[in-house]
Coordinates of C-alpha atoms and ligand atoms in Angstrom, one line a residue:
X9 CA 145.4 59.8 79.2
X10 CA 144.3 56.3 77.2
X11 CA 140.6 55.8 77.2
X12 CA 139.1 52.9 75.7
X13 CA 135.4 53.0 75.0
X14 CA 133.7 49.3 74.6
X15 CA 130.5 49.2 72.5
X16 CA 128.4 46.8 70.3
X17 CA 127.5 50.0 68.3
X18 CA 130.8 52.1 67.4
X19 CA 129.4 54.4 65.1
X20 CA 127.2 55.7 67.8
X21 CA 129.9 57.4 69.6
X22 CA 132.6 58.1 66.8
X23 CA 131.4 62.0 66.0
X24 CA 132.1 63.2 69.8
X25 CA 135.7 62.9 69.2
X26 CA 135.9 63.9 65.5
X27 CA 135.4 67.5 65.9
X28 CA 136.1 70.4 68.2
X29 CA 137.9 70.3 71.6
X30 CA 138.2 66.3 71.8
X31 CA 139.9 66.3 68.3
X32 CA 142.4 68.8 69.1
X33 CA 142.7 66.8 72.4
X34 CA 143.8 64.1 70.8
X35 CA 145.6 65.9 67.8
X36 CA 147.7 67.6 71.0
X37 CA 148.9 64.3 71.6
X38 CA 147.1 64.9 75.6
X39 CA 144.7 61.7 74.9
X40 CA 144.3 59.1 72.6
X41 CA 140.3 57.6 72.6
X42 CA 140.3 54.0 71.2
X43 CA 137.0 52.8 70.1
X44 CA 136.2 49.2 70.3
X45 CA 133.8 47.2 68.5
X46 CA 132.8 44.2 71.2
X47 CA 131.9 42.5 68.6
X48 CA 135.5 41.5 67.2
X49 CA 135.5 39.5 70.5
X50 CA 132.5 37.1 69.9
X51 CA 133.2 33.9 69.3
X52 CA 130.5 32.6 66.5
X53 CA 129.9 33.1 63.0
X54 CA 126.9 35.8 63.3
X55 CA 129.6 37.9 65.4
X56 CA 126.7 37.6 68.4
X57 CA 127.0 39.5 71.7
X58 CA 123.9 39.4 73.8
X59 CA 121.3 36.3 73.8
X60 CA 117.8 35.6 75.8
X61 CA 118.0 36.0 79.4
X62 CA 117.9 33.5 81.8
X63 CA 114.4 33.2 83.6
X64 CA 112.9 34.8 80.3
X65 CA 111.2 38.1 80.2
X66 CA 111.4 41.0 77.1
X67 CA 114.9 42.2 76.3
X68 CA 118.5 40.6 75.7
X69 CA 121.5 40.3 77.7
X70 CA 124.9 41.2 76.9
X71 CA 127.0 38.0 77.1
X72 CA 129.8 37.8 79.3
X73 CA 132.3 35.7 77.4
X74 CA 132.7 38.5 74.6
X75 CA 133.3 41.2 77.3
X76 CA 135.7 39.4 79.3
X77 CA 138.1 38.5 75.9
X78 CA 137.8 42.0 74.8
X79 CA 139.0 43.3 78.7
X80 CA 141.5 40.6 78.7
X81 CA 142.8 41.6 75.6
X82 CA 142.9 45.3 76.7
X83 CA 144.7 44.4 80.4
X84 CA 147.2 42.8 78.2
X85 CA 148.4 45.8 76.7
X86 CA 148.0 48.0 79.6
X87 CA 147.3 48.5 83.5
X88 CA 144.2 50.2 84.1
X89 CA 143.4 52.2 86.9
X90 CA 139.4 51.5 86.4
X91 CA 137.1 49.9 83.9
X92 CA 133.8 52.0 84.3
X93 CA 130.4 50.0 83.6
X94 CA 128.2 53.0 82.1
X95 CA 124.7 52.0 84.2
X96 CA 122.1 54.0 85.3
X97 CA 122.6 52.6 88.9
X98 CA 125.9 53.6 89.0
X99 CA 127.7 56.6 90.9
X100 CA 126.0 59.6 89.4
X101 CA 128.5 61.9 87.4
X102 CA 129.2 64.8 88.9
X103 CA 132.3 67.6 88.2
X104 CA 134.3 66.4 91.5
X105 CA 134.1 62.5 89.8
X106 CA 135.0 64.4 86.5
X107 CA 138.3 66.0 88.0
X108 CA 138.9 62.8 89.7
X109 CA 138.5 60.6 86.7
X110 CA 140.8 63.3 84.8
X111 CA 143.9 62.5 87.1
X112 CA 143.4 58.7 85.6
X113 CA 146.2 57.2 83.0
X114 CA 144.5 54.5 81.0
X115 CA 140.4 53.8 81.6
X116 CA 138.0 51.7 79.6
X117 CA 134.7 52.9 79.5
X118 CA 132.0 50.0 79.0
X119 CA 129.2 51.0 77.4
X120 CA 126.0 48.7 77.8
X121 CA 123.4 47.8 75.3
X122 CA 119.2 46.3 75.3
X123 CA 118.8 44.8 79.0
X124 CA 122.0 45.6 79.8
X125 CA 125.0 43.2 80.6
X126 CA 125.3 40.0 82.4
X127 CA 125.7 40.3 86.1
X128 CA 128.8 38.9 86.5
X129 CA 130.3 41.0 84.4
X130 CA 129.7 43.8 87.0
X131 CA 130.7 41.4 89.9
X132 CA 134.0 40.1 88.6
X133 CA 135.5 42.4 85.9
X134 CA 134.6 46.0 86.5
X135 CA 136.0 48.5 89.0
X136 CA 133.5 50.9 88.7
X137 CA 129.8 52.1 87.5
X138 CA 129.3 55.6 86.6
X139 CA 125.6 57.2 85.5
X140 CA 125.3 60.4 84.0
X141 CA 121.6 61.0 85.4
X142 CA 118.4 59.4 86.9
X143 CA 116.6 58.5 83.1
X144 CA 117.5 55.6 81.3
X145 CA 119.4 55.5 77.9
X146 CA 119.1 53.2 75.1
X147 CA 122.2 52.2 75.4
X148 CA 126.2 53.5 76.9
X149 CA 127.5 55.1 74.5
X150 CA 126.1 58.6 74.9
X151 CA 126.6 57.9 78.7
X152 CA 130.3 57.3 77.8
X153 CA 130.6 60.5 75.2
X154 CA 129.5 62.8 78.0
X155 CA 131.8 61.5 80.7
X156 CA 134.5 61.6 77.9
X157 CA 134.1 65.3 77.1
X158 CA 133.6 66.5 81.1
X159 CA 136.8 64.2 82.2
X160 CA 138.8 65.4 78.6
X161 CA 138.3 69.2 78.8
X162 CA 140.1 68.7 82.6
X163 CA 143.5 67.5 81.7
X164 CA 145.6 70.2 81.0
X165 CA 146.4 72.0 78.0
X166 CA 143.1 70.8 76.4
X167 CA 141.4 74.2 76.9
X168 CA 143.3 76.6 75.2
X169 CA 142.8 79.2 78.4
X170 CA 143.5 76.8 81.0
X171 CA 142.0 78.7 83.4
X172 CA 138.7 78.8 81.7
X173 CA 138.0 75.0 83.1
X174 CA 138.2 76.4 86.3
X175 CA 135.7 79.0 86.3
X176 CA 132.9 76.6 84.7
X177 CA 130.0 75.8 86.9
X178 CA 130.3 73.4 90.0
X179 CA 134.1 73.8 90.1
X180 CA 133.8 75.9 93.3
X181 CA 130.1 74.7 93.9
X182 CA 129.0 78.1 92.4
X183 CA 127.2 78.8 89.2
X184 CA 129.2 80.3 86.8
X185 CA 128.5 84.0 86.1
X186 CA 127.0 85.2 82.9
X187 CA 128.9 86.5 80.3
X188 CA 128.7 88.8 77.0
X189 CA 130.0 89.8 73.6
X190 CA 129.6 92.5 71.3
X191 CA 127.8 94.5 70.3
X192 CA 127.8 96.2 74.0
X193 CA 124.0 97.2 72.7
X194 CA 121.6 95.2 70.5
X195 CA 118.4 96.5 70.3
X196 CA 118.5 98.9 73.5
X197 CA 119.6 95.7 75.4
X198 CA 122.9 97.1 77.2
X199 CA 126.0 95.1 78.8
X200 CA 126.6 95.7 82.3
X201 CA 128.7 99.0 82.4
X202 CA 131.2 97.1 84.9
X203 CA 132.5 94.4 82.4
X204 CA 133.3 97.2 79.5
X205 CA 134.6 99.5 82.5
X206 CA 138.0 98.5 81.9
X207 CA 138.8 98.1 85.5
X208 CA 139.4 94.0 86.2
X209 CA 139.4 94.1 90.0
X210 CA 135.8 95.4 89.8
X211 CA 134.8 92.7 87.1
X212 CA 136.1 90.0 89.3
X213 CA 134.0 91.2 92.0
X214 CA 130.9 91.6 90.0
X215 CA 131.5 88.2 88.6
X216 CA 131.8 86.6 92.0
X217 CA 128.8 88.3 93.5
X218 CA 126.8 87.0 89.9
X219 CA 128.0 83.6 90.5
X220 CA 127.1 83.3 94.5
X221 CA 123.6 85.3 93.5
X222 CA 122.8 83.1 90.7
X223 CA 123.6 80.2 92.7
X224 CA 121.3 81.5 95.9
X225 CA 118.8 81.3 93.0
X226 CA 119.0 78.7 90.9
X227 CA 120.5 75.9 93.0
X228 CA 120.6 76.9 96.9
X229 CA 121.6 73.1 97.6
X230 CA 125.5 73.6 96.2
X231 CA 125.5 76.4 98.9
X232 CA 124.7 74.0 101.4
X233 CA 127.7 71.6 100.4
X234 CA 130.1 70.4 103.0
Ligands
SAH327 N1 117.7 47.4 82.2 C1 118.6 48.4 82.7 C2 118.8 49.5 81.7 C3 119.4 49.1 80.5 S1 119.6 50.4 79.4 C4 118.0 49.1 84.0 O1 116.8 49.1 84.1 O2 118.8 49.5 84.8 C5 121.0 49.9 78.4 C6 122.3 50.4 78.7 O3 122.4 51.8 78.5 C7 122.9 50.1 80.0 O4 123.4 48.8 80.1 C8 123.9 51.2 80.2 O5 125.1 50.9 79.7 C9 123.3 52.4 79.4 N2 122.6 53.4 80.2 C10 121.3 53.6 80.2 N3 121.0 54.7 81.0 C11 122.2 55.1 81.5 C12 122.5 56.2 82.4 N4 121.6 57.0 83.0 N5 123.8 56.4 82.7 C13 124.8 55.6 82.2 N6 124.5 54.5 81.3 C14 123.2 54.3 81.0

């Protein structure tokens, strides 16, 4: 996978993909993460990429001209199969979009700053608007970082255990189970005898009836899922 992440503010989002699972990601050769500073793109001398908005009112506006050059540039190089608008409005991230997006070749994600960006960048040269939650952000970049990491860890032969992805949370609309280390006590607090049993048919089934129980409790709407 090639993502591109667009952004008036690079440093924000450069230490999600310096360290940990994204770095060895990318290290692996399985994705490369780009990160573009919109302002390369602007056209006048103070490097300007937003300006007062039409009608007035508090806030600025992120200008379309700069974003459109950049995305040119980009579609130049490759074909992309979306260029994602990071807006709270947008379709709400959940793991199914995740392990959709992770199928993906090349994606830009476009992260927005201050009022937000012009309309008509969202009516002519996006394909999509993700949000990771109802609550507003200062800006896309930590909206892009967290759709990053979800849609990274899916593509295979990022998690080391590649079967670990698939007993997370939400994959199955269940909860995932809880789990343990050592010590198997710590201070008279005991691990359930079934996980240090030995016998893995009976820790499956203990797991399973954890996850549906936890997930009667804590969020009866994924049982209710079509
Ligand atoms: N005025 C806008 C909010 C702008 S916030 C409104 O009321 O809808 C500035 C930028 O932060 C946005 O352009 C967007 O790129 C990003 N952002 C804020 N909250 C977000 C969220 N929940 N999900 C994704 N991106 C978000």
């Amino acid at each position: 996978m090639h993502l591109d992440i667009v952004t008036c503010l690079p440093k924000l989002i450069e230490s999600p993909f310096s360290d940990s699972i994204l770095k060895r990601a990318q290290k692996k050769g399985l994705v490369t993460v780009n990160i573009i500073d919109l302002r390369s793109y602007s056209t006048d001398k103070h490097k300007s990429i937003d300006d007062y908005a039409f009608g007035g009112g508090a806030g600025m506006v992120m200008m379309i001209e700069p974003i459109d050059r950049c995305l040119e540039d980009l579609k130049s190089q490759r074909k992309y199969d979306d260029i994602i608008y990071m807006s709270p409005d947008g379709q709400k991230l959940t793991q199914s979009l995740a392990n959709e997006l992770s199928l993906k070749q090349n994606l830009i994600l476009l992260c927005g700053h201050y009022k937000g960006v012009d309309e008509r960048v969202r009516e002519h040269l996006i394909t999509r608007e993700i949000s990771i939650g109802d609550y507003v952000l200062s800006g896309g970049e930590l909206a892009a970082a967290v759709v990053a990491d979800t849609v990274i860890r899916l593509i295979p032969g990022v998690l080391s255990d590649e079967t670990s992805a698939l007993s997370d949370s939400f994959q199955d609309d269940l909860i995932a189970p809880p789990v343990y280390t050592r010590p198997a006590t710590y201070k008279g607090w005991e691990v359930p005898a079934v996980l240090i049993s030995g016998h893995q048919a009976k820790i499956e089934a203990w797991r399973h009836d954890q996850s549906v129980e936890r997930t009667q409790k804590r969020r009866p709407d994924l049982l209710s899922n079509p």
